[in-house]
């Protein structure tokens, strides 16, 4: 459901990074918003217009950040298996996650989305692949949470049909049958998918990973998604364990396997992509397949450093993601461009990624990956009013001349304001749509109940 936006907003006196194709920037500019669209962007003061005005002096205005990969339910299982590999971490947490319910997912998603809003995120995807039999309507729970917090939302109906007894990683009690998954996937599209230009809610289909789903599920999900005009998402090439699994089970690399089952294309994006070889990068670029780069999570799990500079040089669409909160406890969207830059430079040298490229990954890069480059991701007239106004006149940022350098390399700054679809969601660092203290209390209670059983 689209939330009615304010009639008009005027933001002025701020630096602006439009992240448009020309890289247009203003050191002192304005933006005018009419309804849910950007009406004007330019230098100097805005024309006299009725409506609320936001004083942007000391601030930098950017497009809202786009989170291309998350697992919202994990917000209530942060801090567990802190020193484990990916496969160890999964086998530790699957039994805990098998206890999630509609109520606990609603609480977790509200907490996670609130944290994203506070760190400049205006659009978030989610990959929900775990559906315990007695859990209730879990996808509906997180969709309600996104509407409550006020973020633009791309939930993916995930799935697993390859349990331990059949050679997969997840326990048998959290996998579903192929028929159940396909029926639920079609139902999710029917109930919620909105393809409109200003949609606040779009559905994707997302079998979990090569080691938790069958080839039949991958093929059938791709056929259903393409018949219904929705996007496809899964994890791929996250760790060397996964590469070894694909070599043993399929006698090929992860990318070769996905090509074999029809999973390369402009309607597909993969999470992580840490361990792609040169032929994989070439195939991704040729097909237009996108990547959700999750540098913080990759570091937390010791998965490795993605070849981001090589992916970009080849022309692969790349966005950023925080990944699930159980492998990125901060889930701070503004930290992802900084970590992407630092990781790229750590392996590729000081020119491997610029601060402006890092910001582009977090904005237009994510918009491209989600198929919404014409609607969000840059500050341009006619685009949707998803805007982040960052406070850079703090002691932590004083003396950093370039505002984009201050944003990307400095301490995460507070938000003066966050607009989503023309609606104010954050003002002066606080989320305005929910009671953050109440959400924190509910999260702590839900975490204790899930982990301890009482």
Coordinates of C-alpha atoms in Angstrom, one line a residue:
X1 CA 0.0 0.0 0.0
X2 CA 1.4 3.4 -1.0
X3 CA 1.6 5.9 1.9
X4 CA 0.2 9.3 0.9
X5 CA 3.2 11.7 0.9
X6 CA 3.3 15.3 1.9
X7 CA 2.2 17.8 -0.7
X8 CA 5.5 19.7 -1.0
X9 CA 9.0 19.8 0.6
X10 CA 11.8 22.3 0.1
X11 CA 15.3 21.5 1.2
X12 CA 17.9 24.2 0.7
X13 CA 21.2 25.5 1.8
X14 CA 22.9 22.0 1.5
X15 CA 25.6 20.4 -0.5
X16 CA 24.0 18.0 -3.0
X17 CA 25.4 14.8 -4.6
X18 CA 22.9 14.0 -7.3
X19 CA 24.6 10.8 -8.4
X20 CA 23.2 11.4 -11.9
X21 CA 25.0 10.2 -15.0
X22 CA 27.0 13.4 -15.2
X23 CA 28.0 13.3 -11.5
X24 CA 26.4 16.7 -10.9
X25 CA 27.2 18.2 -7.5
X26 CA 26.3 21.5 -5.8
X27 CA 28.1 23.0 -2.8
X28 CA 25.1 25.1 -2.0
X29 CA 21.8 23.9 -3.5
X30 CA 18.2 23.1 -3.2
X31 CA 15.7 20.4 -4.0
X32 CA 11.9 20.8 -4.3
X33 CA 9.6 17.9 -3.9
X34 CA 6.0 17.8 -5.1
X35 CA 4.0 14.8 -3.7
X36 CA 6.3 11.8 -4.1
X37 CA 8.4 13.2 -7.0
X38 CA 11.4 15.4 -7.2
X39 CA 10.3 18.6 -8.9
X40 CA 13.5 20.6 -9.1
X41 CA 17.2 20.4 -8.2
X42 CA 19.6 23.3 -8.5
X43 CA 22.1 25.7 -7.1
X44 CA 21.4 28.4 -4.6
X45 CA 18.0 29.1 -2.9
X46 CA 14.8 27.4 -3.9
X47 CA 12.0 29.4 -5.5
X48 CA 9.4 30.6 -3.0
X49 CA 7.0 27.6 -2.6
X50 CA 4.4 26.9 0.0
X51 CA 5.0 23.9 2.2
X52 CA 7.4 22.6 4.8
X53 CA 11.0 23.8 4.4
X54 CA 14.1 22.0 5.7
X55 CA 17.2 24.1 6.5
X56 CA 20.0 22.0 5.0
X57 CA 22.9 24.2 6.1
X58 CA 25.8 22.1 7.2
X59 CA 24.4 19.1 5.5
X60 CA 24.9 16.9 2.4
X61 CA 21.9 15.7 0.5
X62 CA 22.2 12.4 -1.4
X63 CA 19.8 9.9 -2.8
X64 CA 18.4 7.5 -0.2
X65 CA 20.6 4.4 0.1
X66 CA 19.4 1.1 -1.4
X67 CA 19.9 -2.2 0.5
X68 CA 20.0 -5.1 -2.0
X69 CA 20.3 -8.0 0.4
X70 CA 19.0 -8.7 3.9
X71 CA 17.4 -11.3 6.2
X72 CA 15.2 -9.2 8.5
X73 CA 14.2 -12.1 10.7
X74 CA 17.8 -12.4 11.9
X75 CA 17.5 -9.1 13.9
X76 CA 16.5 -11.2 16.9
X77 CA 19.5 -13.6 16.6
X78 CA 22.4 -11.2 16.5
X79 CA 25.6 -12.0 18.3
X80 CA 25.4 -15.8 18.0
X81 CA 28.1 -18.0 16.6
X82 CA 30.4 -15.0 16.5
X83 CA 33.6 -16.8 15.6
X84 CA 32.2 -19.4 13.2
X85 CA 32.6 -20.1 9.5
X86 CA 29.5 -19.7 7.3
X87 CA 28.6 -23.4 7.3
X88 CA 29.3 -23.7 11.1
X89 CA 27.3 -20.5 11.6
X90 CA 24.3 -21.9 9.6
X91 CA 24.3 -25.3 11.3
X92 CA 24.3 -23.5 14.7
X93 CA 21.5 -21.1 13.9
X94 CA 19.1 -23.2 11.8
X95 CA 17.7 -24.9 15.0
X96 CA 17.2 -21.5 16.6
X97 CA 15.6 -20.0 13.4
X98 CA 13.2 -23.0 13.2
X99 CA 11.3 -21.4 16.1
X100 CA 10.4 -18.1 14.4
X101 CA 6.8 -17.1 14.2
X102 CA 4.7 -14.4 12.5
X103 CA 4.8 -12.3 15.7
X104 CA 8.6 -12.6 16.2
X105 CA 9.3 -11.9 12.5
X106 CA 7.1 -8.8 12.7
X107 CA 9.2 -7.6 15.7
X108 CA 12.5 -8.5 14.1
X109 CA 11.6 -6.8 10.8
X110 CA 10.5 -3.7 12.5
X111 CA 13.7 -3.5 14.4
X112 CA 15.9 -4.2 11.4
X113 CA 14.0 -1.7 9.1
X114 CA 14.1 1.0 11.8
X115 CA 17.9 0.5 12.0
X116 CA 18.2 0.8 8.2
X117 CA 16.1 4.0 8.2
X118 CA 18.4 5.6 10.9
X119 CA 21.4 4.9 8.6
X120 CA 20.0 6.4 5.4
X121 CA 18.2 3.5 3.7
X122 CA 15.1 4.3 1.8
X123 CA 14.7 1.1 -0.1
X124 CA 15.4 -2.4 1.2
X125 CA 15.1 -5.9 -0.3
X126 CA 14.7 -8.9 2.0
X127 CA 15.5 -12.6 1.3
X128 CA 13.2 -14.6 3.6
X129 CA 13.8 -18.3 2.9
X130 CA 12.9 -20.0 6.2
X131 CA 9.2 -21.0 6.7
X132 CA 8.7 -23.3 9.7
X133 CA 5.5 -25.3 9.4
X134 CA 3.8 -23.7 12.4
X135 CA 5.3 -20.2 11.8
X136 CA 2.3 -18.5 10.3
X137 CA 2.3 -15.9 7.5
X138 CA 5.9 -14.7 7.8
X139 CA 6.1 -12.8 4.5
X140 CA 3.0 -10.8 5.4
X141 CA 4.5 -10.0 8.8
X142 CA 7.6 -8.3 7.3
X143 CA 5.5 -6.6 4.7
X144 CA 3.4 -5.0 7.5
X145 CA 6.6 -4.0 9.3
X146 CA 7.9 -2.2 6.2
X147 CA 4.7 -0.3 5.8
X148 CA 4.8 0.7 9.4
X149 CA 8.4 2.0 9.3
X150 CA 7.7 3.5 5.9
X151 CA 10.5 2.1 3.7
X152 CA 10.2 1.1 0.0
X153 CA 10.3 -2.7 0.2
X154 CA 11.4 -5.6 -2.1
X155 CA 10.7 -8.8 -0.2
X156 CA 11.7 -12.0 -1.8
X157 CA 9.7 -15.2 -1.2
X158 CA 12.7 -17.5 -0.5
X159 CA 12.7 -21.2 -0.2
X160 CA 14.6 -24.4 0.6
X161 CA 13.7 -27.9 -0.6
X162 CA 17.0 -29.7 0.0
X163 CA 17.3 -30.9 3.6
X164 CA 20.0 -32.8 5.4
X165 CA 18.6 -36.2 4.5
X166 CA 18.9 -35.4 0.8
X167 CA 22.4 -34.0 1.0
X168 CA 21.6 -30.3 1.7
X169 CA 22.7 -28.2 4.7
X170 CA 19.4 -27.2 6.4
X171 CA 17.5 -29.5 8.8
X172 CA 14.6 -31.4 7.2
X173 CA 12.0 -29.6 9.4
X174 CA 12.6 -26.2 7.8
X175 CA 12.5 -27.2 4.1
X176 CA 9.3 -27.3 2.0
X177 CA 8.2 -29.4 -1.0
X178 CA 8.6 -28.0 -4.5
X179 CA 4.8 -27.8 -5.0
X180 CA 4.3 -26.0 -1.7
X181 CA 7.0 -23.4 -2.6
X182 CA 5.7 -22.8 -6.1
X183 CA 2.2 -22.3 -4.9
X184 CA 3.3 -19.9 -2.1
X185 CA 5.5 -18.0 -4.6
X186 CA 2.6 -17.5 -7.0
X187 CA 0.4 -16.5 -4.1
X188 CA 2.9 -13.9 -2.9
X189 CA 3.0 -12.3 -6.4
X190 CA -0.8 -12.3 -6.6
X191 CA -1.2 -10.8 -3.1
X192 CA 1.4 -8.1 -3.0
X193 CA 3.5 -7.4 -6.2
X194 CA 3.0 -3.8 -7.4
X195 CA 4.8 -3.0 -10.7
X196 CA 3.8 0.7 -10.7
X197 CA 6.4 3.4 -11.2
X198 CA 6.1 4.6 -7.6
X199 CA 5.5 1.1 -6.1
X200 CA 6.4 0.7 -2.4
X201 CA 6.2 -3.1 -2.6
X202 CA 7.6 -5.5 -5.2
X203 CA 8.0 -9.2 -4.8
X204 CA 10.9 -11.4 -6.0
X205 CA 11.5 -15.1 -5.9
X206 CA 14.6 -16.3 -4.1
X207 CA 15.5 -20.0 -3.6
X208 CA 18.1 -19.9 -0.9
X209 CA 21.4 -21.2 -2.3
X210 CA 22.9 -24.1 -4.3
X211 CA 23.5 -26.1 -1.1
X212 CA 19.9 -25.8 0.1
X213 CA 17.7 -26.1 -3.0
X214 CA 17.3 -28.5 -5.9
X215 CA 17.9 -27.8 -9.5
X216 CA 14.2 -28.4 -10.2
X217 CA 13.3 -25.6 -7.7
X218 CA 15.8 -23.2 -9.4
X219 CA 14.4 -24.0 -12.9
X220 CA 10.7 -23.8 -11.9
X221 CA 11.2 -20.6 -9.9
X222 CA 12.9 -19.0 -12.8
X223 CA 10.1 -20.0 -15.1
X224 CA 7.4 -18.7 -12.7
X225 CA 9.2 -15.4 -12.1
X226 CA 9.7 -14.7 -15.8
X227 CA 6.1 -15.6 -16.6
X228 CA 4.9 -13.2 -13.9
X229 CA 7.5 -10.4 -14.5
X230 CA 9.3 -10.4 -11.1
X231 CA 13.0 -10.6 -10.3
X232 CA 15.1 -13.6 -9.1
X233 CA 17.6 -13.6 -6.3
X234 CA 19.8 -16.1 -4.5
X235 CA 23.1 -16.5 -2.6
X236 CA 26.1 -17.4 -4.8
X237 CA 29.9 -17.8 -4.5
X238 CA 29.9 -16.6 -0.9
X239 CA 32.6 -18.9 0.5
X240 CA 35.1 -21.5 -0.7
X241 CA 33.0 -24.1 1.0
X242 CA 30.2 -23.4 -1.5
X243 CA 32.7 -23.6 -4.3
X244 CA 33.9 -27.0 -3.1
X245 CA 30.2 -28.1 -2.7
X246 CA 29.4 -27.2 -6.3
X247 CA 32.6 -28.9 -7.6
X248 CA 31.7 -32.1 -5.7
X249 CA 28.0 -32.1 -6.4
X250 CA 27.8 -30.6 -9.9
X251 CA 31.4 -30.8 -11.2
X252 CA 31.4 -27.0 -12.0
X253 CA 31.7 -23.6 -10.4
X254 CA 28.8 -21.9 -8.7
X255 CA 28.4 -19.5 -11.7
X256 CA 28.5 -22.4 -14.2
X257 CA 25.8 -24.2 -12.2
X258 CA 23.5 -21.1 -12.2
X259 CA 24.0 -20.7 -16.0
X260 CA 23.1 -24.4 -16.4
X261 CA 19.8 -23.9 -14.6
X262 CA 18.8 -20.7 -16.4
X263 CA 19.8 -18.2 -13.7
X264 CA 21.7 -15.6 -15.6
X265 CA 20.0 -12.4 -16.9
X266 CA 19.0 -8.8 -16.3
X267 CA 16.2 -10.0 -14.0
X268 CA 18.6 -11.8 -11.6
X269 CA 20.9 -10.6 -8.8
X270 CA 23.2 -12.7 -6.7
X271 CA 24.2 -12.0 -3.1
X272 CA 27.9 -11.9 -2.3
X273 CA 29.8 -13.1 -5.4
X274 CA 33.0 -13.2 -3.4
X275 CA 34.6 -16.1 -5.3
X276 CA 34.0 -15.5 -9.0
X277 CA 36.7 -16.4 -11.5
X278 CA 37.3 -14.4 -14.7
X279 CA 34.9 -16.5 -16.8
X280 CA 32.2 -16.0 -14.3
X281 CA 32.6 -12.2 -14.3
X282 CA 32.5 -12.2 -18.1
X283 CA 29.3 -14.2 -18.1
X284 CA 27.7 -12.0 -15.5
X285 CA 28.6 -8.9 -17.5
X286 CA 27.3 -10.3 -20.8
X287 CA 24.0 -11.3 -19.3
X288 CA 23.5 -8.2 -17.2
X289 CA 23.2 -10.2 -13.9
X290 CA 23.6 -8.1 -10.8
X291 CA 25.5 -8.5 -7.6
X292 CA 24.6 -7.5 -4.0
X293 CA 28.0 -6.8 -2.5
X294 CA 27.9 -7.3 1.3
X295 CA 31.4 -6.3 2.6
X296 CA 30.7 -6.1 6.3
X297 CA 29.0 -9.5 6.4
X298 CA 31.8 -11.0 4.3
X299 CA 34.3 -9.7 6.8
X300 CA 32.3 -10.9 9.8
X301 CA 32.1 -14.5 8.4
X302 CA 35.6 -14.5 7.0
X303 CA 34.2 -15.2 3.6
X304 CA 36.8 -13.2 1.7
X305 CA 36.9 -10.0 -0.3
X306 CA 34.8 -9.7 -3.5
X307 CA 36.4 -8.6 -6.7
X308 CA 34.3 -5.5 -6.8
X309 CA 36.6 -3.4 -8.9
X310 CA 36.9 -6.2 -11.5
X311 CA 33.1 -6.6 -11.5
X312 CA 32.6 -2.9 -12.1
X313 CA 35.3 -2.7 -14.8
X314 CA 33.5 -5.6 -16.6
X315 CA 30.2 -3.7 -16.5
X316 CA 28.4 -5.9 -14.0
X317 CA 25.6 -4.1 -12.1
X318 CA 26.7 -3.9 -8.4
X319 CA 24.8 -2.7 -5.4
X320 CA 25.4 -3.0 -1.7
X321 CA 23.7 -4.9 1.1
X322 CA 24.0 -5.2 4.8
X323 CA 23.1 -8.9 4.7
X324 CA 21.3 -10.6 7.7
X325 CA 21.7 -9.0 11.1
X326 CA 23.1 -12.3 12.4
X327 CA 26.2 -11.8 10.3
X328 CA 26.2 -8.0 10.5
X329 CA 25.0 -6.9 13.9
X330 CA 25.2 -3.2 13.1
X331 CA 23.2 -3.5 9.9
X332 CA 24.2 0.1 9.1
X333 CA 23.7 0.9 5.5
X334 CA 25.9 4.0 5.6
X335 CA 28.9 1.8 6.7
X336 CA 28.6 -0.4 3.6
X337 CA 30.1 2.1 1.0
X338 CA 33.0 2.8 3.4
X339 CA 33.7 -0.9 3.9
X340 CA 33.3 -1.6 0.1
X341 CA 35.9 1.1 -0.6
X342 CA 38.3 -0.1 2.1
X343 CA 38.1 -3.8 1.1
X344 CA 38.6 -2.8 -2.6
X345 CA 41.6 -0.7 -1.8
X346 CA 43.1 -3.4 0.6
X347 CA 43.5 -5.8 -2.4
X348 CA 43.6 -3.4 -5.3
X349 CA 45.5 -0.3 -4.1
X350 CA 44.4 3.3 -3.4
X351 CA 42.8 3.8 -6.8
X352 CA 40.7 0.6 -6.8
X353 CA 37.6 2.5 -5.7
X354 CA 36.9 6.2 -5.3
X355 CA 34.6 7.7 -2.6
X356 CA 32.2 8.7 -5.3
X357 CA 32.0 5.2 -6.8
X358 CA 31.4 3.9 -3.3
X359 CA 28.4 6.3 -2.9
X360 CA 27.2 5.3 -6.3
X361 CA 27.2 1.6 -5.4
X362 CA 25.0 2.5 -2.4
X363 CA 22.5 4.5 -4.5
X364 CA 22.3 4.1 -8.3
X365 CA 24.1 0.8 -8.1
X366 CA 21.4 -0.7 -5.9
X367 CA 18.7 0.9 -8.0
X368 CA 20.1 -0.9 -11.1
X369 CA 20.3 -4.2 -9.3
X370 CA 16.7 -4.0 -8.2
X371 CA 15.5 -2.9 -11.6
X372 CA 14.6 0.6 -10.5
X373 CA 17.2 2.8 -12.0
X374 CA 14.5 5.0 -13.7
X375 CA 12.7 5.6 -10.4
X376 CA 15.2 5.9 -7.6
X377 CA 19.0 6.1 -6.9
X378 CA 19.7 9.7 -8.0
X379 CA 18.5 13.2 -7.2
X380 CA 16.8 14.2 -10.5
X381 CA 13.5 15.8 -11.5
X382 CA 10.8 13.3 -12.1
X383 CA 12.3 10.6 -9.9
X384 CA 10.8 9.5 -6.6
X385 CA 11.5 11.6 -3.6
X386 CA 13.7 9.1 -1.6
X387 CA 16.3 11.5 -0.1
X388 CA 18.8 11.4 2.7
X389 CA 20.1 14.6 4.3
X390 CA 23.3 14.0 6.3
X391 CA 24.5 16.3 9.1
X392 CA 28.2 17.1 8.4
X393 CA 28.6 20.0 10.7
X394 CA 29.4 17.8 13.7
X395 CA 32.8 17.8 15.6
X396 CA 33.5 14.4 14.0
X397 CA 33.3 15.9 10.5
X398 CA 34.7 19.4 11.0
X399 CA 37.6 20.2 8.7
X400 CA 36.8 17.6 6.0
X401 CA 36.5 19.9 3.0
X402 CA 34.8 17.5 0.6
X403 CA 31.3 16.5 1.9
X404 CA 31.3 13.1 0.0
X405 CA 34.7 12.2 1.5
X406 CA 33.3 13.2 4.9
X407 CA 30.2 11.0 4.3
X408 CA 32.0 7.9 3.0
X409 CA 35.3 7.9 5.0
X410 CA 34.3 9.8 8.1
X411 CA 32.3 8.6 11.1
X412 CA 28.7 7.6 10.2
X413 CA 26.9 11.0 10.4
X414 CA 23.4 11.6 11.9
X415 CA 20.5 12.2 9.6
X416 CA 18.9 15.6 9.6
X417 CA 16.1 14.1 7.6
X418 CA 15.1 11.1 5.5
X419 CA 12.3 11.2 3.0
X420 CA 10.8 8.1 1.4
X421 CA 8.3 8.6 -1.4
X422 CA 8.0 12.2 -0.2
X423 CA 7.2 11.2 3.4
X424 CA 9.4 12.1 6.3
X425 CA 10.6 8.9 8.1
X426 CA 13.6 10.3 10.0
X427 CA 14.1 13.8 11.5
X428 CA 17.1 14.9 13.5
X429 CA 18.4 11.4 13.8
X430 CA 15.2 9.8 15.2
X431 CA 12.7 7.6 13.3
X432 CA 9.4 9.4 13.3
X433 CA 7.2 6.5 12.3
X434 CA 7.7 4.2 15.2
X435 CA 8.6 4.4 18.9
X436 CA 12.2 3.3 18.8
X437 CA 12.4 2.5 22.6
X438 CA 9.3 0.4 22.4
X439 CA 10.7 -1.5 19.3
X440 CA 14.0 -2.1 21.2
X441 CA 12.1 -3.5 24.2
X442 CA 10.0 -5.8 22.0
X443 CA 13.2 -7.0 20.2
X444 CA 15.0 -7.9 23.4
X445 CA 11.9 -9.8 24.6
X446 CA 11.5 -11.7 21.3
X447 CA 15.2 -12.5 21.2
X448 CA 15.2 -14.0 24.7
X449 CA 12.0 -16.1 23.9
X450 CA 13.4 -17.4 20.7
X451 CA 16.9 -18.3 22.0
X452 CA 16.1 -19.5 25.5
X453 CA 12.6 -20.8 24.9
X454 CA 11.1 -18.7 27.7

